[in-house]
Coordinates of C-alpha atoms and ligand atoms in Angstrom, one line a residue:
M14 CA -30.2 130.2 14.7
R15 CA -29.5 129.1 18.2
K16 CA -25.9 129.5 19.3
N17 CA -24.2 128.0 22.3
V18 CA -23.3 130.6 24.8
A19 CA -19.6 131.1 25.3
F20 CA -18.1 132.4 28.5
D21 CA -14.5 133.5 28.8
S22 CA -13.9 131.0 31.6
L23 CA -17.1 129.2 32.2
P24 CA -18.2 125.9 30.6
I25 CA -20.4 126.6 27.6
V26 CA -24.1 125.7 27.8
D27 CA -27.1 124.8 25.5
R28 CA -29.7 126.6 27.5
V29 CA -30.2 128.8 30.6
Y30 CA -33.0 129.0 33.1
R31 CA -33.4 132.7 34.1
G32 CA -35.7 134.7 36.4
F33 CA -36.3 131.8 38.8
K34 CA -35.8 131.5 42.6
I35 CA -33.6 128.5 42.7
A36 CA -33.8 126.0 45.6
S37 CA -30.8 123.8 44.9
M38 CA -31.2 121.6 48.1
A39 CA -27.4 121.5 48.1
P40 CA -25.5 121.7 51.4
A41 CA -23.9 125.1 52.3
G42 CA -20.5 125.5 50.7
S43 CA -21.2 123.3 47.6
P44 CA -19.6 124.7 44.5
L45 CA -22.3 126.1 42.2
C46 CA -20.0 127.3 39.5
V47 CA -16.7 125.9 38.5
Q48 CA -14.6 127.7 35.9
T49 CA -12.9 125.8 33.1
D50 CA -9.6 126.3 34.9
G51 CA -11.1 124.4 37.9
E52 CA -11.5 127.5 40.1
V53 CA -14.7 127.7 42.1
R54 CA -16.4 130.9 41.4
Y55 CA -19.6 130.7 43.4
R56 CA -20.7 128.6 46.4
Q57 CA -24.1 127.6 47.9
T58 CA -25.0 129.8 50.8
A59 CA -26.5 128.4 54.0
S60 CA -30.0 129.5 53.2
P61 CA -33.0 127.2 53.9
F62 CA -33.7 124.9 51.0
G63 CA -30.5 126.3 49.4
V64 CA -32.5 129.1 47.9
T65 CA -30.8 131.8 45.9
E66 CA -32.4 134.6 43.9
G67 CA -30.9 136.5 41.0
T68 CA -29.1 133.4 39.8
V69 CA -29.0 131.7 36.4
L70 CA -28.8 127.9 35.8
G71 CA -27.0 126.7 32.7
T72 CA -27.4 123.3 31.2
R73 CA -25.4 121.3 28.7
Q74 CA -26.3 117.8 27.3
G75 CA -29.0 117.1 29.8
R76 CA -26.9 118.1 32.8
I77 CA -26.4 121.2 34.9
A78 CA -23.3 123.1 33.9
W79 CA -23.3 125.8 36.5
I80 CA -25.5 128.1 38.6
C81 CA -24.1 131.7 38.6
P82 CA -25.2 135.2 39.6
E83 CA -27.2 137.1 37.0
A84 CA -24.6 139.8 36.9
D85 CA -21.9 137.4 35.8
F86 CA -24.2 135.9 33.2
L87 CA -25.1 139.3 31.8
R88 CA -21.4 140.3 31.6
L89 CA -20.3 137.1 29.9
S90 CA -23.2 135.8 27.9
R91 CA -24.0 136.0 24.2
E92 CA -27.2 134.6 22.7
V93 CA -28.6 131.5 24.2
E94 CA -31.9 129.6 24.4
T95 CA -33.7 130.7 27.6
V96 CA -36.4 129.4 29.8
W97 CA -37.9 132.3 31.7
G98 CA -39.1 131.7 35.3
D99 CA -41.3 134.8 36.0
R100 CA -40.1 134.4 39.6
R101 CA -41.3 130.9 40.0
L102 CA -39.4 128.4 42.2
L103 CA -37.0 125.9 40.5
T104 CA -36.1 122.8 42.5
P105 CA -34.7 119.3 41.7
G106 CA -37.4 117.0 40.3
L107 CA -38.9 114.9 43.0
I108 CA -37.8 111.4 43.8
D109 CA -40.2 108.7 45.1
C110 CA -37.7 106.1 46.4
H111 CA -40.1 103.4 47.6
T112 CA -43.2 102.3 45.6
H113 CA -45.1 99.2 44.7
I114 CA -47.2 100.7 41.8
I115 CA -47.3 97.6 39.6
Y116 CA -50.1 95.3 40.7
G117 CA -53.4 93.8 39.6
G118 CA -56.8 94.4 41.3
N119 CA -57.3 96.5 44.4
R120 CA -58.0 95.8 48.1
A121 CA -60.8 98.2 48.9
D122 CA -62.6 95.2 50.6
E123 CA -59.7 94.9 53.1
W124 CA -59.9 98.6 53.7
E125 CA -63.5 98.2 54.7
A126 CA -62.6 95.2 56.9
R127 CA -59.9 97.2 58.6
L128 CA -62.3 100.0 59.2
G129 CA -64.5 97.4 60.8
G130 CA -61.7 96.4 63.2
A131 CA -59.6 93.8 61.5
S132 CA -55.8 94.4 61.6
Y133 CA -53.4 94.3 58.7
A134 CA -51.6 91.3 60.2
E135 CA -54.9 89.4 60.8
I136 CA -55.9 89.9 57.1
A137 CA -52.5 88.8 56.0
N138 CA -52.6 85.7 58.2
A139 CA -56.0 84.8 56.7
G140 CA -54.5 84.7 53.2
G141 CA -55.4 88.2 52.2
G142 CA -53.2 91.3 52.2
I143 CA -50.1 90.9 49.9
L144 CA -51.3 87.4 48.8
S145 CA -54.5 88.8 47.6
S146 CA -52.6 91.2 45.3
V147 CA -50.4 88.3 44.3
R148 CA -53.4 86.4 43.0
S149 CA -54.6 89.4 40.9
T150 CA -51.1 90.2 39.7
R151 CA -50.4 86.7 38.5
A152 CA -53.7 86.7 36.7
A153 CA -53.0 90.0 34.9
S154 CA -51.3 90.2 31.5
E155 CA -48.2 92.3 31.1
E156 CA -50.2 94.8 29.0
E157 CA -52.8 95.2 31.7
L158 CA -50.1 95.8 34.3
V159 CA -48.4 98.4 32.0
S160 CA -51.7 100.2 31.6
S161 CA -52.8 100.3 35.3
A162 CA -49.3 101.1 36.6
G163 CA -48.9 103.7 33.8
R164 CA -52.0 105.5 35.1
R165 CA -50.6 105.5 38.6
L166 CA -47.3 106.7 37.4
S167 CA -48.9 109.6 35.6
R168 CA -50.5 110.8 38.8
L169 CA -47.1 110.9 40.5
L170 CA -45.4 112.6 37.6
H171 CA -48.0 115.4 37.6
E172 CA -46.6 116.5 40.9
G173 CA -43.0 116.9 39.7
V174 CA -41.6 113.4 40.2
T175 CA -38.6 112.7 37.8
T176 CA -37.3 109.5 39.4
I177 CA -39.2 106.6 40.9
E178 CA -38.2 103.3 42.5
I179 CA -40.6 100.5 41.7
K180 CA -40.6 97.1 43.5
S181 CA -41.8 93.7 42.3
G182 CA -43.2 91.5 45.0
Y183 CA -46.7 90.7 43.9
G184 CA -45.5 87.8 41.7
L185 CA -43.6 85.6 44.1
D186 CA -42.7 83.0 41.5
L187 CA -39.9 83.3 38.9
E188 CA -42.1 84.1 35.9
S189 CA -44.4 86.6 37.7
E190 CA -41.6 88.4 39.3
L191 CA -39.8 88.8 36.0
K192 CA -43.1 89.9 34.5
M193 CA -43.3 92.7 37.0
L194 CA -39.7 93.8 36.3
R195 CA -40.4 93.8 32.6
V196 CA -43.4 96.1 33.2
A197 CA -41.1 98.4 35.1
Q198 CA -38.8 98.5 32.1
V199 CA -41.7 99.3 29.7
L200 CA -42.7 102.2 32.0
R201 CA -39.1 103.5 31.9
K202 CA -39.2 103.5 28.1
S203 CA -42.7 105.0 27.8
F204 CA -42.5 107.9 30.3
M205 CA -39.9 110.7 30.8
V206 CA -38.9 109.5 34.2
G207 CA -36.0 107.6 35.7
V208 CA -37.1 104.2 37.0
D209 CA -35.1 102.0 39.4
A210 CA -36.5 98.5 39.6
T211 CA -36.1 96.6 42.8
L212 CA -36.7 92.8 43.2
L213 CA -38.9 92.1 46.2
A214 CA -39.5 88.4 45.8
A215 CA -39.2 88.1 49.6
H216 CA -42.4 90.1 50.2
A217 CA -44.5 87.3 51.5
I218 CA -44.6 83.5 51.6
P219 CA -46.6 82.4 48.5
S220 CA -49.5 80.1 49.4
E221 CA -48.0 77.2 47.5
F222 CA -45.1 77.3 49.9
H223 CA -47.3 77.5 53.0
G224 CA -45.3 75.7 55.8
R225 CA -42.2 75.5 53.6
I226 CA -40.7 78.9 54.1
E227 CA -37.1 77.7 54.0
E228 CA -37.7 76.2 50.6
Y229 CA -39.1 79.4 49.3
V230 CA -36.1 81.3 50.6
S231 CA -33.9 78.8 48.8
L232 CA -35.9 79.4 45.6
V233 CA -35.4 83.2 46.0
C234 CA -31.7 82.9 46.6
E235 CA -30.8 80.2 44.1
E236 CA -33.2 81.0 41.2
I237 CA -35.1 84.2 41.4
I238 CA -32.3 86.6 42.4
P239 CA -29.8 85.3 39.8
A240 CA -32.5 85.3 37.0
A241 CA -33.7 88.8 37.9
R242 CA -30.2 90.3 38.2
P243 CA -30.1 91.9 34.7
W244 CA -33.6 93.5 35.3
C245 CA -33.1 95.2 38.7
N246 CA -30.9 97.6 40.6
A247 CA -31.5 96.3 44.0
V248 CA -33.0 93.6 46.2
D249 CA -35.5 94.2 49.0
A250 CA -37.2 92.0 51.6
F251 CA -40.0 92.3 54.1
C252 CA -38.6 91.3 57.5
E253 CA -41.5 90.8 59.9
K254 CA -43.4 88.3 62.0
I255 CA -45.9 87.9 59.1
A256 CA -43.2 87.6 56.5
F257 CA -39.4 86.6 56.7
D258 CA -37.4 86.4 59.9
R259 CA -34.1 88.1 60.4
R260 CA -32.0 85.1 59.6
Q261 CA -33.9 84.4 56.3
T262 CA -33.8 88.1 55.4
E263 CA -30.0 88.3 56.0
K264 CA -29.5 85.2 53.8
I265 CA -31.5 86.9 51.0
L266 CA -29.5 90.2 51.4
R267 CA -26.2 88.3 51.4
T268 CA -27.1 86.5 48.2
A269 CA -28.0 89.8 46.5
K270 CA -24.7 91.4 47.7
S271 CA -22.7 88.4 46.4
L272 CA -24.2 89.2 42.9
E273 CA -23.3 92.8 43.3
L274 CA -26.8 94.1 43.7
K275 CA -27.7 96.9 46.1
I276 CA -29.7 96.0 49.1
K277 CA -32.5 97.5 51.2
V278 CA -35.1 96.2 53.6
H279 CA -38.7 96.7 54.9
A280 CA -37.7 97.0 58.5
E281 CA -39.3 97.4 62.0
Q282 CA -42.7 98.3 60.6
L283 CA -45.1 96.3 62.8
T284 CA -42.6 94.9 65.4
H285 CA -38.9 95.2 66.3
T286 CA -36.7 92.6 64.6
G287 CA -33.3 94.2 64.6
I288 CA -32.9 93.9 60.8
A289 CA -32.5 97.6 60.3
A290 CA -29.2 97.7 62.1
S291 CA -27.9 94.4 60.7
A292 CA -28.8 95.4 57.1
A293 CA -27.1 98.7 57.6
L294 CA -24.0 96.9 58.8
M295 CA -24.2 94.8 55.6
G296 CA -24.2 98.0 53.5
A297 CA -27.9 98.6 52.9
L298 CA -28.6 101.7 50.9
S299 CA -31.8 102.3 53.0
V300 CA -33.9 100.7 55.7
D301 CA -37.6 101.6 55.3
H302 CA -40.6 102.1 57.6
L303 CA -38.8 102.0 61.0
E304 CA -41.7 102.7 63.4
Y305 CA -40.2 100.2 65.8
L306 CA -36.5 101.1 65.3
A307 CA -34.8 101.4 68.7
E308 CA -33.2 104.8 69.5
E309 CA -29.8 103.3 70.0
E310 CA -29.9 101.7 66.5
C311 CA -30.0 105.1 64.9
K312 CA -26.3 105.5 65.6
V313 CA -25.6 102.3 63.6
L314 CA -27.5 103.7 60.6
A315 CA -25.6 107.0 60.9
Q316 CA -22.2 105.2 61.0
C317 CA -23.1 103.1 58.0
G318 CA -24.4 106.0 55.9
T319 CA -27.7 104.1 55.5
V320 CA -30.8 106.3 54.7
A321 CA -33.9 106.0 56.9
V322 CA -36.8 106.0 54.5
L323 CA -40.0 107.0 56.4
L324 CA -43.4 106.1 54.9
P325 CA -46.1 108.2 56.5
G326 CA -48.7 106.9 54.0
A327 CA -48.6 103.4 55.5
Y328 CA -48.5 104.7 59.1
Y329 CA -51.6 106.8 58.3
C330 CA -53.6 104.2 56.3
L331 CA -53.0 101.5 58.9
N332 CA -53.9 103.9 61.6
E333 CA -50.7 103.1 63.5
K334 CA -49.9 104.6 66.8
Q335 CA -46.1 103.9 67.0
K336 CA -44.1 106.7 65.3
P337 CA -40.5 106.3 63.9
P338 CA -37.9 107.8 66.3
V339 CA -37.4 111.0 64.3
A340 CA -35.7 113.0 67.0
A341 CA -33.1 110.2 67.6
L342 CA -32.6 109.8 63.8
R343 CA -32.1 113.6 63.5
Q344 CA -29.7 113.7 66.5
A345 CA -27.6 110.8 65.2
G346 CA -27.4 112.6 61.8
V347 CA -29.1 109.9 59.8
P348 CA -30.2 111.1 56.3
I349 CA -34.1 110.9 56.3
A350 CA -36.0 110.2 53.1
I351 CA -39.7 110.2 52.6
A352 CA -41.6 108.0 50.1
S353 CA -45.2 107.2 49.0
D354 CA -44.9 103.4 49.5
S355 CA -47.7 103.5 47.0
N356 CA -49.3 100.0 47.1
P357 CA -52.8 98.5 47.1
G358 CA -52.8 97.6 50.8
S359 CA -51.1 99.7 53.3
S360 CA -50.7 102.9 51.3
P361 CA -53.0 103.4 48.3
V362 CA -51.6 106.9 47.8
L363 CA -50.6 108.6 44.5
S364 CA -49.4 111.9 45.8
L365 CA -45.9 112.4 46.9
L366 CA -46.8 116.0 47.9
T367 CA -49.4 114.7 50.3
I368 CA -46.9 112.3 51.7
G369 CA -44.4 115.1 52.3
H370 CA -47.2 117.0 54.1
M371 CA -47.9 114.0 56.2
A372 CA -44.3 113.6 57.1
C373 CA -44.5 117.1 58.7
T374 CA -47.9 116.8 60.3
L375 CA -47.6 113.2 61.5
F376 CA -43.9 112.7 62.1
G377 CA -42.8 116.2 63.0
L378 CA -40.4 116.9 60.2
T379 CA -39.8 120.5 59.2
P380 CA -40.9 121.3 55.6
E381 CA -37.3 121.6 54.7
E382 CA -36.5 118.1 56.1
A383 CA -39.5 116.7 54.3
F384 CA -38.5 118.3 51.0
L385 CA -34.9 117.0 51.4
G386 CA -36.6 113.6 52.0
I387 CA -38.1 113.7 48.5
T388 CA -35.0 115.1 46.8
R389 CA -31.4 114.8 48.0
H390 CA -31.9 112.2 50.6
A391 CA -34.2 110.1 48.4
A392 CA -31.4 110.2 45.8
V393 CA -28.9 108.8 48.3
A394 CA -31.5 106.1 49.2
L395 CA -31.2 105.0 45.6
G396 CA -27.4 105.2 45.5
R397 CA -27.7 108.1 43.1
G398 CA -26.7 110.9 45.5
R399 CA -24.1 112.2 43.0
E400 CA -26.4 112.5 40.0
I401 CA -29.9 113.5 41.0
G402 CA -31.8 115.1 43.9
T403 CA -29.7 118.3 44.0
L404 CA -29.0 121.2 41.6
L405 CA -25.3 121.2 41.3
P406 CA -22.9 121.2 38.3
G407 CA -22.6 117.7 36.8
Y408 CA -26.0 116.6 38.1
Y409 CA -28.8 115.7 35.7
A410 CA -31.1 118.7 34.8
D411 CA -34.2 117.0 36.3
L412 CA -36.1 120.1 37.3
A413 CA -39.5 121.0 38.7
V414 CA -41.0 124.5 38.4
W415 CA -43.4 125.6 41.1
D416 CA -46.0 128.3 41.3
V417 CA -45.2 129.3 44.8
E418 CA -43.7 132.2 46.7
R419 CA -41.7 130.1 49.1
P420 CA -40.6 126.4 49.2
A421 CA -42.7 125.4 52.2
E422 CA -45.8 126.2 50.1
I423 CA -45.0 123.1 47.9
L424 CA -46.0 120.8 50.8
Y425 CA -48.4 123.0 52.6
G426 CA -51.7 122.1 50.9
I427 CA -53.4 118.7 50.4
G428 CA -55.0 118.3 47.0
H429 CA -53.2 121.4 45.7
N430 CA -50.7 120.9 42.9
P431 CA -48.5 123.9 42.5
C432 CA -46.2 122.1 40.0
H433 CA -46.1 124.3 36.9
E434 CA -43.8 122.3 34.7
V435 CA -41.2 119.6 34.7
Y436 CA -37.9 119.1 32.8
Y437 CA -36.4 115.6 32.6
R438 CA -32.8 115.6 31.6
D439 CA -33.3 119.2 30.4
Q440 CA -36.3 118.2 28.1
K441 CA -39.6 119.7 28.9
R442 CA -42.2 117.0 29.8
E443 CA -45.5 117.5 28.2
R444 CA -48.4 116.7 30.6
T445 CA -48.9 112.9 30.7
Ligands
NIG13 O1 -44.4 98.7 52.3 N1 -44.7 96.1 54.3 C1 -44.8 95.4 53.3 N2 -45.0 95.8 52.1 C2 -45.9 97.0 51.8 C3 -47.3 96.6 51.8 C4 -47.7 95.9 50.7 C5 -49.1 95.5 50.7 O2 -49.8 95.6 51.7 O3 -49.5 95.1 49.6 C6 -45.5 98.2 52.6 O4 -46.3 98.7 53.4
FE14 FE1 -43.3 99.0 50.9

């Protein structure tokens, strides 16, 4: 019979993870072990990736109870269910904080056209791009979308993802946007993964509103956002010459805020619009892409606590030349997250590990910065920085186990998958 372990002064646990190297991704000084009398017994050291060896992680009711030195555990423990690490690395489950994995069809034809010299903006202006995926997504049934998005989600989950953000934005009418959000909800219930759904009705101007962009913005503000409110956590918009201008985007974000939804924005991807700084001042959780962010705007993001989400997959696939101002973001102290931006056009990528690798090779992040970008900082980008993305007491036991010697090895290869197993809320996930 399994017994709960009882410590003289430590919270009791259901299960322990022993024999791992643990990369908590927590800042130095964070309390790893708090006694029942409130006294902090053990703190995170300043090691890279927050790695400690010879430590034990205890869980209780799906959450982390404490991380404590093996010696304390041996002195205090009785019988308890144990997951043995065999010296593997234990990290927070990965978080992909910006994706568009629900869509019909594909855009391989546009990829060929871009390889032949056409630009992303030219294809969009000719009625292709996002609008091409809108046609296929409107035509697809809910079941078809669940099945194709489910296959994509499985690929991401194989690499240790335990939370994903999924945007709508290929419906662009009330019914089709709600259909996409319902699909996100089915995925949440069908897979062992946290899903944050984001409404992106302002992704492009639907063809039936051609030349009537203000009317579409009114539809988004007056009908689509209020109707979608129960089905999403946040509202996003694409602010760009080929989509919505800054004034229209701000109106959409203001409406979302007035309904107590979180806000974020596709910003400064192809041109500079100034929306990143103004959205940060409005309280945006994150501003995403940022190739054309001005260096002085980094300070505004830092002051507002807004996360810079970098999307190297889109930069790579569109063969962009302008890189986001990483040095200025770093210097200003802006938290940097990394995401797949998985979508049928600019980033048909289903590997967050490859994206982390690209963040290092293309944007010059260190492996530790890139890993923070798909764990702790990605959690902050979702407004969940106090519950996921870090291994600390009180956080969900969303855990990835890696067959590696050292953390940088997780992002080192392309096409390698060193993920050994995954626990979601302390439950082992069978291979999907
Ligand atoms: O994040 N920039 C706008 N939205 C997506 C592209 C979507 C698409 O091309 O279908 C992005 O890159
Ligand atoms: Fe995107």
